[in-house]
PDB file of C-alpha atoms in Angstrom:
ATOM      1  CA  MET K 683      -2.712 -32.128  -3.076  1.00 37.00           C
ATOM      2  CA  SER K 684      -5.913 -33.677  -1.701  1.00 35.00           C
ATOM      3  CA  GLU K 685      -8.791 -31.921   0.361  1.00 39.00           C
ATOM      4  CA  CYS K 686     -10.473 -33.305   3.465  1.00 41.00           C
ATOM      5  CA  SER K 687     -12.582 -30.906   5.932  1.00 38.00           C
ATOM      6  CA  GLY K 688     -10.977 -32.936   8.831  1.00 42.00           C
ATOM      7  CA  CYS K 689      -7.763 -34.033   7.899  1.00 48.00           C
ATOM      8  CA  ALA K 690      -4.775 -34.185   5.398  1.00 41.00           C
ATOM      9  CA  SER K 691      -5.378 -38.055   4.223  1.00 42.00           C
ATOM     10  CA  ALA K 692      -8.267 -37.702   2.006  1.00 45.00           C
ATOM     11  CA  ALA K 693      -8.516 -38.932  -1.599  1.00 41.00           C
ATOM     12  CA  PRO K 694      -8.065 -36.634  -4.643  1.00 37.00           C
ATOM     13  CA  ASP K 695     -11.775 -36.410  -4.960  1.00 38.00           C
ATOM     14  CA  GLY K 696     -12.240 -35.085  -1.722  1.00 41.00           C
ATOM     15  CA  SER K 697     -13.204 -38.174   0.205  1.00 42.00           C
ATOM     16  CA  CYS K 698     -11.929 -39.210   3.135  1.00 51.00           C
ATOM     17  CA  SER K 699     -10.878 -43.165   4.563  1.00 49.00           C
ATOM     18  CA  GLY K 700     -12.771 -42.245   8.174  1.00 49.00           C
ATOM     19  CA  ALA K 701     -11.552 -42.192  11.456  1.00 50.00           C
ATOM     20  CA  GLU K 702      -8.837 -44.978  11.144  1.00 54.00           C
ATOM     21  CA  GLY K 703      -7.323 -42.892   8.447  1.00 53.00           C
ATOM     22  CA  CYS K 704      -7.392 -39.702  10.461  1.00 59.00           C
ATOM     23  CA  ASP K 705      -5.768 -41.706  13.244  1.00 62.00           C
ATOM     24  CA  LYS K 706      -3.185 -42.405  10.986  1.00 63.00           C
ATOM     25  CA  VAL K 707      -2.411 -38.911   9.631  1.00 64.00           C
ATOM     26  CA  ASP K 708      -2.390 -37.778  13.376  1.00 84.00           C
ATOM     27  CA  GLU K 709       0.235 -40.005  14.600  1.00 90.00           C
ATOM     28  CA  LYS K 710       2.406 -38.978  11.654  1.00 90.00           C
ATOM     29  CA  LEU K 711       1.845 -35.672  11.779  1.00 93.00           C
ATOM     30  CA  GLN K 712       2.721 -35.875  15.680  1.00 94.00           C
ATOM     31  CA  LYS K 713       5.900 -37.881  14.861  1.00 94.00           C
ATOM     32  CA  THR K 714       7.061 -35.146  12.513  1.00 95.00           C
ATOM     33  CA  LEU K 715       6.585 -32.411  14.965  1.00 96.00           C
ATOM     34  CA  GLY K 716       8.248 -34.422  17.815  1.00 96.00           C
ATOM     35  CA  ARG K 717      11.640 -33.984  15.524  1.00 97.00           C
ATOM     36  CA  ILE K 718      11.273 -30.272  15.550  1.00 98.00           C
ATOM     37  CA  LYS K 719      12.304 -28.294  18.501  1.00 98.00           C
ATOM     38  CA  HIS K 720      11.146 -24.973  17.913  1.00 98.00           C
ATOM     39  CA  LYS K 721       8.401 -23.969  15.508  1.00 98.00           C
ATOM     40  CA  ILE K 722       8.210 -20.262  14.796  1.00 98.00           C
ATOM     41  CA  VAL K 723       5.602 -18.724  12.946  1.00 98.00           C
ATOM     42  CA  VAL K 724       6.028 -14.933  10.929  1.00 98.00           C
ATOM     43  CA  MET K 725       3.182 -13.349  10.434  1.00 96.00           C
ATOM     44  CA  SER K 726       1.533 -10.335   9.956  1.00 94.00           C
ATOM     45  CA  GLY K 727      -1.828  -8.469   9.547  1.00 89.00           C
ATOM     46  CA  LYS K 728      -0.457  -6.320   7.061  1.00 87.00           C
ATOM     47  CA  GLY K 729       0.881  -6.869   3.481  1.00 89.00           C
ATOM     48  CA  GLY K 730       3.964  -5.354   1.872  1.00 87.00           C
ATOM     49  CA  VAL K 731       5.678  -4.858   5.567  1.00 91.00           C
ATOM     50  CA  GLY K 732       8.660  -6.958   4.308  1.00 91.00           C
ATOM     51  CA  LYS K 733       7.439 -10.317   6.131  1.00 94.00           C
ATOM     52  CA  SER K 734       8.759 -12.583   4.235  1.00 95.00           C
ATOM     53  CA  THR K 735      12.076 -11.119   3.740  1.00 94.00           C
ATOM     54  CA  VAL K 736      12.630 -10.893   7.341  1.00 95.00           C
ATOM     55  CA  ALA K 737      11.575 -14.802   7.215  1.00 96.00           C
ATOM     56  CA  ALA K 738      13.858 -15.845   5.038  1.00 96.00           C
ATOM     57  CA  ASN K 739      16.718 -13.790   6.279  1.00 95.00           C
ATOM     58  CA  ILE K 740      15.799 -15.433   9.874  1.00 96.00           C
ATOM     59  CA  ALA K 741      15.873 -18.681   8.793  1.00 97.00           C
ATOM     60  CA  VAL K 742      19.407 -18.008   6.991  1.00 96.00           C
ATOM     61  CA  ALA K 743      20.748 -16.068  10.008  1.00 95.00           C
ATOM     62  CA  LEU K 744      19.752 -19.146  11.834  1.00 97.00           C
ATOM     63  CA  SER K 745      21.413 -21.618   9.628  1.00 97.00           C
ATOM     64  CA  LEU K 746      24.777 -19.870   9.754  1.00 95.00           C
ATOM     65  CA  ALA K 747      24.797 -19.820  13.427  1.00 96.00           C
ATOM     66  CA  GLY K 748      24.614 -23.958  13.212  1.00 96.00           C
ATOM     67  CA  LYS K 749      21.337 -24.455  13.823  1.00 98.00           C
ATOM     68  CA  LYS K 750      19.333 -27.153  11.579  1.00 98.00           C
ATOM     69  CA  VAL K 751      16.640 -25.060   9.891  1.00 98.00           C
ATOM     70  CA  GLY K 752      13.739 -25.898   7.484  1.00 98.00           C
ATOM     71  CA  LEU K 753      11.702 -22.697   6.015  1.00 98.00           C
ATOM     72  CA  LEU K 754       8.460 -23.086   5.027  1.00 98.00           C
ATOM     73  CA  ASP K 755       6.439 -21.234   2.414  1.00 97.00           C
ATOM     74  CA  VAL K 756       2.413 -21.299   3.089  1.00 95.00           C
ATOM     75  CA  ASP K 757       1.816 -18.322   1.276  1.00 92.00           C
ATOM     76  CA  VAL K 758      -0.418 -19.788  -1.526  1.00 90.00           C
ATOM     77  CA  HIS K 759      -1.234 -17.593  -3.528  1.00 89.00           C
ATOM     78  CA  GLY K 760       2.143 -15.640  -3.452  1.00 87.00           C
ATOM     79  CA  PRO K 761       4.659 -17.745  -3.210  1.00 93.00           C
ATOM     80  CA  SER K 762       8.089 -15.737  -2.807  1.00 92.00           C
ATOM     81  CA  ILE K 763      10.492 -17.518  -0.809  1.00 95.00           C
ATOM     82  CA  PRO K 764      11.869 -19.462  -3.803  1.00 94.00           C
ATOM     83  CA  ARG K 765      12.848 -15.993  -5.354  1.00 93.00           C
ATOM     84  CA  LEU K 766      14.125 -14.782  -2.316  1.00 94.00           C
ATOM     85  CA  LEU K 767      16.585 -17.554  -1.743  1.00 95.00           C
ATOM     86  CA  SER K 768      17.468 -17.838  -5.773  1.00 93.00           C
ATOM     87  CA  LEU K 769      15.573 -21.192  -5.915  1.00 94.00           C
ATOM     88  CA  LYS K 770      13.375 -20.725  -8.492  1.00 91.00           C
ATOM     89  CA  GLY K 771      12.881 -23.636 -10.964  1.00 89.00           C
ATOM     90  CA  GLN K 772      13.898 -26.161  -8.435  1.00 93.00           C
ATOM     91  CA  LYS K 773      11.505 -29.310  -7.742  1.00 91.00           C
ATOM     92  CA  PRO K 774      11.445 -31.232  -4.382  1.00 92.00           C
ATOM     93  CA  HIS K 775      11.911 -35.235  -5.277  1.00 90.00           C
ATOM     94  CA  MET K 776       8.386 -36.616  -4.588  1.00 88.00           C
ATOM     95  CA  GLY K 777       7.733 -40.051  -3.698  1.00 82.00           C
ATOM     96  CA  ASP K 778       4.463 -42.369  -2.355  1.00 81.00           C
ATOM     97  CA  GLN K 779       2.916 -39.694   0.453  1.00 78.00           C
ATOM     98  CA  ILE K 780       6.299 -37.882   1.120  1.00 85.00           C
ATOM     99  CA  MET K 781       8.255 -35.003  -0.419  1.00 93.00           C
ATOM    100  CA  GLU K 782      11.892 -33.924   0.101  1.00 96.00           C
ATOM    101  CA  PRO K 783      12.358 -30.181   0.701  1.00 97.00           C
ATOM    102  CA  VAL K 784      14.888 -28.071  -1.342  1.00 97.00           C
ATOM    103  CA  PRO K 785      18.218 -27.703   0.069  1.00 97.00           C
ATOM    104  CA  TRP K 786      19.605 -24.091   0.547  1.00 97.00           C
ATOM    105  CA  SER K 787      22.807 -25.213   2.426  1.00 96.00           C
ATOM    106  CA  ARG K 788      23.607 -28.174   4.515  1.00 97.00           C
ATOM    107  CA  ASN K 789      21.834 -26.374   7.354  1.00 98.00           C
ATOM    108  CA  LEU K 790      18.758 -24.672   5.405  1.00 98.00           C
ATOM    109  CA  SER K 791      15.872 -26.570   3.600  1.00 98.00           C
ATOM    110  CA  VAL K 792      13.133 -25.047   1.833  1.00 98.00           C
ATOM    111  CA  MET K 793       9.345 -25.874   0.986  1.00 97.00           C
ATOM    112  CA  SER K 794       7.023 -23.598  -0.886  1.00 96.00           C
ATOM    113  CA  LEU K 795       4.121 -24.502  -3.552  1.00 93.00           C
ATOM    114  CA  GLY K 796       6.196 -22.217  -5.592  1.00 91.00           C
ATOM    115  CA  PHE K 797       8.330 -25.193  -6.507  1.00 93.00           C
ATOM    116  CA  LEU K 798       5.256 -27.130  -7.653  1.00 89.00           C
ATOM    117  CA  LEU K 799       3.527 -24.765  -9.963  1.00 86.00           C
ATOM    118  CA  GLU K 800       4.713 -25.484 -13.657  1.00 79.00           C
ATOM    119  CA  ASP K 801       4.309 -21.718 -14.611  1.00 75.00           C
ATOM    120  CA  ASP K 802       5.202 -19.133 -12.140  1.00 74.00           C
ATOM    121  CA  ARG K 803       2.693 -16.625 -13.764  1.00 77.00           C
ATOM    122  CA  GLN K 804       0.022 -19.268 -12.701  1.00 76.00           C
ATOM    123  CA  ALA K 805      -2.914 -18.341 -10.674  1.00 79.00           C
ATOM    124  CA  VAL K 806      -3.665 -20.368  -7.580  1.00 81.00           C
ATOM    125  CA  ILE K 807      -7.810 -20.518  -7.028  1.00 80.00           C
ATOM    126  CA  TRP K 808      -8.034 -22.315  -4.207  1.00 78.00           C
ATOM    127  CA  ARG K 809     -10.620 -22.218  -1.433  1.00 82.00           C
ATOM    128  CA  GLY K 810      -9.678 -22.526   2.234  1.00 79.00           C
ATOM    129  CA  PRO K 811     -10.260 -26.152   2.709  1.00 88.00           C
ATOM    130  CA  VAL K 812      -7.787 -27.255  -0.065  1.00 91.00           C
ATOM    131  CA  LYS K 813      -4.898 -24.585   1.348  1.00 90.00           C
ATOM    132  CA  MET K 814      -5.373 -26.239   4.954  1.00 90.00           C
ATOM    133  CA  GLY K 815      -4.964 -29.908   3.536  1.00 92.00           C
ATOM    134  CA  LEU K 816      -2.107 -28.370   1.535  1.00 92.00           C
ATOM    135  CA  ILE K 817      -0.577 -27.158   4.888  1.00 94.00           C
ATOM    136  CA  LYS K 818      -0.913 -30.005   6.688  1.00 94.00           C
ATOM    137  CA  GLN K 819       0.628 -32.214   3.813  1.00 93.00           C
ATOM    138  CA  PHE K 820       3.708 -29.496   3.877  1.00 95.00           C
ATOM    139  CA  VAL K 821       4.193 -30.289   7.642  1.00 96.00           C
ATOM    140  CA  GLU K 822       3.582 -34.219   7.839  1.00 93.00           C
ATOM    141  CA  ASP K 823       4.416 -35.314   4.196  1.00 94.00           C
ATOM    142  CA  VAL K 824       7.804 -33.328   3.676  1.00 96.00           C
ATOM    143  CA  MET K 825      11.039 -35.484   5.188  1.00 96.00           C
ATOM    144  CA  TRP K 826      12.144 -32.527   7.413  1.00 97.00           C
ATOM    145  CA  GLY K 827      14.322 -34.609   9.885  1.00 96.00           C
ATOM    146  CA  ASP K 828      15.216 -33.864  12.996  1.00 98.00           C
ATOM    147  CA  LEU K 829      15.151 -29.847  13.329  1.00 98.00           C
ATOM    148  CA  ASP K 830      16.492 -27.328  15.839  1.00 98.00           C
ATOM    149  CA  PHE K 831      13.982 -24.229  14.142  1.00 98.00           C
ATOM    150  CA  LEU K 832      11.190 -24.657  11.532  1.00 98.00           C
ATOM    151  CA  ILE K 833      10.559 -21.163  10.530  1.00 98.00           C
ATOM    152  CA  VAL K 834       6.938 -20.728   8.725  1.00 98.00           C
ATOM    153  CA  ASP K 835       6.190 -17.881   6.303  1.00 97.00           C
ATOM    154  CA  CYS K 836       2.916 -16.705   6.056  1.00 96.00           C
ATOM    155  CA  PRO K 837       0.914 -14.752   3.698  1.00 93.00           C
ATOM    156  CA  PRO K 838      -1.073 -11.386   5.655  1.00 92.00           C
ATOM    157  CA  GLY K 839      -4.050 -11.506   7.456  1.00 91.00           C
ATOM    158  CA  THR K 840      -5.654 -13.563  10.012  1.00 90.00           C
ATOM    159  CA  GLY K 841      -7.570 -15.870   7.299  1.00 89.00           C
ATOM    160  CA  ASP K 842      -7.038 -19.894   6.095  1.00 92.00           C
ATOM    161  CA  GLU K 843      -3.151 -19.855   6.320  1.00 93.00           C
ATOM    162  CA  PRO K 844      -1.961 -18.811   9.637  1.00 95.00           C
ATOM    163  CA  LEU K 845      -5.032 -20.221  11.328  1.00 95.00           C
ATOM    164  CA  SER K 846      -4.444 -23.681   9.532  1.00 96.00           C
ATOM    165  CA  THR K 847      -0.485 -23.432   9.966  1.00 96.00           C
ATOM    166  CA  LEU K 848      -1.112 -22.372  14.151  1.00 97.00           C
ATOM    167  CA  GLN K 849      -3.599 -25.401  14.610  1.00 96.00           C
ATOM    168  CA  THR K 850      -1.323 -27.769  12.568  1.00 97.00           C
ATOM    169  CA  LEU K 851       1.656 -27.130  14.516  1.00 97.00           C
ATOM    170  CA  GLY K 852      -0.125 -26.947  17.791  1.00 97.00           C
ATOM    171  CA  PRO K 853       0.078 -24.493  20.868  1.00 97.00           C
ATOM    172  CA  THR K 854       3.833 -24.754  21.423  1.00 97.00           C
ATOM    173  CA  ALA K 855       4.198 -22.672  18.068  1.00 98.00           C
ATOM    174  CA  ILE K 856       5.778 -19.119  18.563  1.00 98.00           C
ATOM    175  CA  ALA K 857       4.358 -16.092  16.453  1.00 98.00           C
ATOM    176  CA  VAL K 858       6.842 -13.275  15.432  1.00 98.00           C
ATOM    177  CA  ILE K 859       4.762 -10.390  13.967  1.00 97.00           C
ATOM    178  CA  VAL K 860       6.293  -8.109  11.594  1.00 96.00           C
ATOM    179  CA  THR K 861       5.144  -4.807  11.172  1.00 94.00           C
ATOM    180  CA  THR K 862       6.164  -0.963   9.513  1.00 91.00           C
ATOM    181  CA  PRO K 863       5.766   2.076  11.891  1.00 90.00           C
ATOM    182  CA  GLN K 864       2.935   3.633  10.221  1.00 87.00           C
ATOM    183  CA  GLY K 865      -0.313   3.453  12.098  1.00 88.00           C
ATOM    184  CA  VAL K 866      -2.179   2.174   9.201  1.00 85.00           C
ATOM    185  CA  ALA K 867       0.138  -0.842   9.596  1.00 89.00           C
ATOM    186  CA  VAL K 868       0.032  -1.049  13.618  1.00 91.00           C
ATOM    187  CA  ASP K 869      -3.690  -1.003  13.323  1.00 91.00           C
ATOM    188  CA  ASP K 870      -3.962  -4.426  11.391  1.00 89.00           C
ATOM    189  CA  VAL K 871      -0.906  -5.688  12.735  1.00 91.00           C
ATOM    190  CA  ARG K 872      -2.528  -5.499  16.062  1.00 93.00           C
ATOM    191  CA  ARG K 873      -5.126  -7.886  15.050  1.00 93.00           C
ATOM    192  CA  SER K 874      -2.638 -10.373  14.167  1.00 95.00           C
ATOM    193  CA  VAL K 875      -1.281 -10.222  18.037  1.00 95.00           C
ATOM    194  CA  SER K 876      -4.879 -10.651  19.378  1.00 95.00           C
ATOM    195  CA  PHE K 877      -5.628 -13.494  16.699  1.00 96.00           C
ATOM    196  CA  VAL K 878      -2.433 -15.502  17.938  1.00 97.00           C
ATOM    197  CA  GLY K 879      -3.648 -14.989  21.630  1.00 95.00           C
ATOM    198  CA  GLU K 880      -7.129 -16.161  21.136  1.00 96.00           C
ATOM    199  CA  LEU K 881      -5.577 -19.651  19.394  1.00 96.00           C
ATOM    200  CA  GLY K 882      -3.505 -20.052  22.604  1.00 97.00           C
ATOM    201  CA  ASN K 883      -0.253 -19.640  21.206  1.00 98.00           C
ATOM    202  CA  ARG K 884       2.332 -17.139  22.271  1.00 97.00           C
ATOM    203  CA  VAL K 885       3.988 -14.180  20.555  1.00 97.00           C
ATOM    204  CA  LEU K 886       7.833 -13.970  20.698  1.00 97.00           C
ATOM    205  CA  GLY K 887       7.833 -10.496  19.592  1.00 97.00           C
ATOM    206  CA  ILE K 888       7.214  -7.880  17.245  1.00 97.00           C
ATOM    207  CA  VAL K 889       9.573  -6.704  14.721  1.00 96.00           C
ATOM    208  CA  GLU K 890       9.670  -3.131  13.156  1.00 94.00           C
ATOM    209  CA  ASN K 891      10.703  -3.592   9.378  1.00 92.00           C
ATOM    210  CA  MET K 892      11.420  -0.054   7.158  1.00 89.00           C
ATOM    211  CA  SER K 893      12.303   1.246  10.503  1.00 87.00           C
ATOM    212  CA  GLY K 894      14.406   4.797   9.161  1.00 79.00           C
ATOM    213  CA  PHE K 895      16.430   4.878   6.301  1.00 80.00           C
ATOM    214  CA  ALA K 896      19.678   2.871   5.810  1.00 78.00           C
ATOM    215  CA  CYS K 897      21.974   5.302   4.101  1.00 74.00           C
ATOM    216  CA  PRO K 898      23.958   3.461   1.427  1.00 74.00           C
ATOM    217  CA  ASP K 899      27.111   5.953   1.236  1.00 69.00           C
ATOM    218  CA  CYS K 900      27.464   6.982   5.009  1.00 73.00           C
ATOM    219  CA  GLY K 901      25.579   3.711   6.594  1.00 66.00           C
ATOM    220  CA  ALA K 902      23.605   5.999   9.223  1.00 72.00           C
ATOM    221  CA  VAL K 903      20.159   5.437   9.687  1.00 76.00           C
ATOM    222  CA  HIS K 904      18.083   8.354   8.832  1.00 72.00           C
ATOM    223  CA  ASN K 905      14.511   8.642  10.239  1.00 76.00           C
ATOM    224  CA  ILE K 906      13.130  10.473   7.722  1.00 68.00           C
ATOM    225  CA  PHE K 907       9.784   8.331   8.176  1.00 66.00           C
ATOM    226  CA  ASN K 908       7.460   7.626  11.113  1.00 71.00           C
ATOM    227  CA  THR K 909       9.318   5.420  13.513  1.00 79.00           C
ATOM    228  CA  GLY K 910       8.243   3.448  16.846  1.00 87.00           C
ATOM    229  CA  GLY K 911       5.130   2.400  16.028  1.00 90.00           C
ATOM    230  CA  GLY K 912       6.208  -1.357  16.476  1.00 92.00           C
ATOM    231  CA  GLU K 913       7.823  -0.525  19.550  1.00 93.00           C
ATOM    232  CA  GLU K 914       4.551   1.338  20.753  1.00 93.00           C
ATOM    233  CA  LEU K 915       2.517  -1.843  20.035  1.00 94.00           C
ATOM    234  CA  ALA K 916       4.890  -3.836  21.492  1.00 95.00           C
ATOM    235  CA  LYS K 917       4.328  -1.926  25.003  1.00 94.00           C
ATOM    236  CA  GLU K 918       0.687  -1.970  24.629  1.00 93.00           C
ATOM    237  CA  SER K 919       0.300  -5.746  23.928  1.00 93.00           C
ATOM    238  CA  GLY K 920       2.863  -6.833  26.657  1.00 95.00           C
ATOM    239  CA  VAL K 921       5.125  -8.848  24.324  1.00 95.00           C
ATOM    240  CA  ARG K 922       9.022  -8.336  23.655  1.00 96.00           C
ATOM    241  CA  PHE K 923       9.939  -5.855  21.342  1.00 96.00           C
ATOM    242  CA  LEU K 924      12.491  -7.546  18.848  1.00 96.00           C
ATOM    243  CA  GLY K 925      13.808  -4.503  17.525  1.00 94.00           C
ATOM    244  CA  ARG K 926      13.883  -1.995  14.286  1.00 93.00           C
ATOM    245  CA  ILE K 927      14.985  -3.017  10.576  1.00 92.00           C
ATOM    246  CA  PRO K 928      15.765  -0.013   8.515  1.00 89.00           C
ATOM    247  CA  LEU K 929      14.894   0.870   5.028  1.00 86.00           C
ATOM    248  CA  ASP K 930      18.095  -0.536   3.225  1.00 87.00           C
ATOM    249  CA  PRO K 931      18.395  -0.533  -0.815  1.00 86.00           C
ATOM    250  CA  ALA K 932      20.644  -3.608  -0.375  1.00 88.00           C
ATOM    251  CA  VAL K 933      17.809  -5.565   1.176  1.00 90.00           C
ATOM    252  CA  THR K 934      15.593  -4.757  -2.146  1.00 84.00           C
ATOM    253  CA  ALA K 935      18.377  -5.548  -4.375  1.00 89.00           C
ATOM    254  CA  SER K 936      19.117  -9.001  -2.401  1.00 90.00           C
ATOM    255  CA  GLY K 937      15.290  -9.691  -2.724  1.00 84.00           C
ATOM    256  CA  ASP K 938      15.507  -9.313  -6.229  1.00 84.00           C
ATOM    257  CA  GLU K 939      18.686 -11.053  -6.736  1.00 86.00           C
ATOM    258  CA  GLY K 940      17.908 -13.889  -5.003  1.00 85.00           C
ATOM    259  CA  TYR K 941      20.646 -13.889  -2.322  1.00 85.00           C
ATOM    260  CA  PRO K 942      20.092 -13.336   1.570  1.00 86.00           C
ATOM    261  CA  PHE K 943      21.142 -10.406   3.167  1.00 91.00           C
ATOM    262  CA  MET K 944      22.066 -12.082   6.050  1.00 92.00           C
ATOM    263  CA  LYS K 945      24.650 -14.086   4.064  1.00 89.00           C
ATOM    264  CA  VAL K 946      26.493 -11.080   2.774  1.00 84.00           C
ATOM    265  CA  HIS K 947      25.603  -7.995   4.637  1.00 87.00           C
ATOM    266  CA  ARG K 948      25.799  -9.197   8.139  1.00 85.00           C
ATOM    267  CA  ASP K 949      28.204  -6.413   9.272  1.00 84.00           C
ATOM    268  CA  THR K 950      26.230  -3.518   8.039  1.00 87.00           C
ATOM    269  CA  ALA K 951      23.548  -1.285  10.459  1.00 85.00           C
ATOM    270  CA  THR K 952      20.687  -3.145   8.766  1.00 90.00           C
ATOM    271  CA  GLY K 953      22.734  -6.546   9.473  1.00 91.00           C
ATOM    272  CA  LYS K 954      23.059  -5.956  12.916  1.00 91.00           C
ATOM    273  CA  ALA K 955      19.715  -5.179  13.616  1.00 92.00           C
ATOM    274  CA  MET K 956      18.421  -8.088  11.538  1.00 94.00           C
ATOM    275  CA  GLN K 957      20.908 -10.181  14.462  1.00 94.00           C
ATOM    276  CA  GLN K 958      19.047  -8.518  16.920  1.00 94.00           C
ATOM    277  CA  VAL K 959      16.058 -10.020  16.152  1.00 94.00           C
ATOM    278  CA  ILE K 960      17.255 -13.496  16.046  1.00 95.00           C
ATOM    279  CA  GLU K 961      19.376 -13.167  19.377  1.00 96.00           C
ATOM    280  CA  PRO K 962      16.393 -14.628  20.946  1.00 96.00           C
ATOM    281  CA  LEU K 963      15.704 -17.670  19.447  1.00 97.00           C
ATOM    282  CA  LEU K 964      19.633 -18.699  19.790  1.00 96.00           C
ATOM    283  CA  ALA K 965      18.804 -18.334  23.133  1.00 95.00           C
ATOM    284  CA  PHE K 966      16.401 -21.299  23.005  1.00 95.00           C
ATOM    285  CA  PRO K 967      17.389 -24.175  24.649  1.00 89.00           C
ATOM    286  CA  ASP K 968      18.755 -27.079  22.359  1.00 82.00           C
TER     287      ASP K 968
END
């Protein structure tokens, strides 16, 4: 995977073929993006809020609703999507400047750096330009085809990966921001809201994850911890509140065992809460 400060067409030594090469890359990128109706970037200013789980289940729920979906994992240093979807060990077919995403189902295709690592214990030690080049390649060199949605799972924070993702996808990309109710998380997530606005993109809304506890015995949701922090941030920021997802032992089990929660638990309180999150997406025009 090559690196160039201005484009994704660099040679392995980091050199670039110049303006003509950059023009060709831009044309290829725009052609790829032109086949994707809606680009949704799932992000958070705080780690440990369940962002990848939310992203994976959004993608799965949309695909089960009949939408053609791509799920792109751009968490270079901690790609977790392959585990969450039980795709560890899968390898994408690769050709000359082209890659085929790994299919999860007929309607859902997935790409992650995790598919390209020989050893999942291998540390990825890359600087910003290399990561930015990889993200561009994952968008323009992957055969996504015609998609209703491209869901992008970003690492936490407002660094290279979310910056490069939004710049690559352009101003029509929309952010879904995940937080937990606690003030320490909301403080960091607040920066994500301003980050998206400063780049000229729009925030679809905020998801308050791990809000309350879903009892596995009675099915009721108990607010034994703080709740409402994400909703208050949404009001403060003037963006939509997409809903609360409770802390549910079944969600943890689904992630560890590699089956998407929304495939098997849609009728639970947690499943209905996740479904509420995707309702605005399902209302997008075809």
